[in-house]
Amino acid sequence: MRLHDPTIEGDDLIQMKRFNNWILDMGTGRLPAITLEGEDEATWITIPDDLLIPIVDDPIEAVERCILCSTNDDVDMINSHVLTKMSGEMHELLSADKICASTDNLEEMQIMYSCEFLNTLCFSGIPNHKLELKVGAPIILLRNINLQKGLCNATRLVVTQISRRVIEAVTITGTHVGEKNFNWKD
């Protein structure tokens, strides 16, 4: 997306194109693999030094751009760090943590799946039980909500307001940039 910015020129454009090609080659498996000492197969790739986080006391503080993370724990740690650097009030949003009353064998299910247990579960593609947000925080949708309004998986937004039952955000990517969106919390 950054390559389509007409204000980027010269060395910056060349550097972005190089990075773009490297990311595409990595994603498609076209980067040459290397074998580390003591291993039988070439399964590692070389990452250019300018893409690595420098070894310092606080590596997250040293980052100046997007970070690719291999685990959700790393993502949570970085998101928490970024939120603490932002001004404004932290809002703690909690998920629904009760079993539907119309569930068969409700009493058995409540014994097997207590609220405390449900609140500890973490799954890829589903937000954790506790979500912390601030107004001004960038967010990304995890699933398709309304394709006609551009609210689909990977749409980026910025939180503009958080109230007891509603989160308001403005779309910052795609064909609906600048549009306000609301998500009701039950």
Steps between C-alpha positions, in 0.01 A plus 500: 500500500784737579639453148190670358577822690598757233701704753760226545797544268865415448683281750190459720305355206787267407530382862124436523499307173791287625313429825179424309679249277674340798168454687335352189795264444488392865124438484526290185806304616736644237770615743807276509503274805815440702606210721613576853782306659378169639189487281433276203266720297511857374200648685620847602506830308725801538321817610666826391655691790287811437186291569619365833418658836828621651630337818437763765354512851148571368468353148135600462589865562760477220244393238404764243261300281263204481612185682437146374447274801507124516278461808188666641686547830753723319216694336328549838824625657565750220138620491509555877823697471364722222177567693694609810687754283175651373330777694143462619292275718540122473167320449471136603246309288392151603349225289173320572593217733179313570356191338175566313200426723332295223793253486414134559637375834556857618587405858758243388653748255524769769685257727736385223558847354512755780530872420854498637595218261333663199684827570841328477447361149699660217447408135651625177259731319287567810572786740598409855244537782651833605569759233664828594450798268553873492350762274750543215610136505530330161298177473457227238182304434536126542195399299260620234226714655348694209666469159288778343635746759858371460500336843680180415787292635822708526327841468691753708323760712580754771288509817331841532266442796436233763183500708331244720331319210656636178845517342529760224783477248596666171616287207856582392550245218308375199224666300315646800778714653363762740166329565383465861403154622332384820521167680248434774614307805238274660 
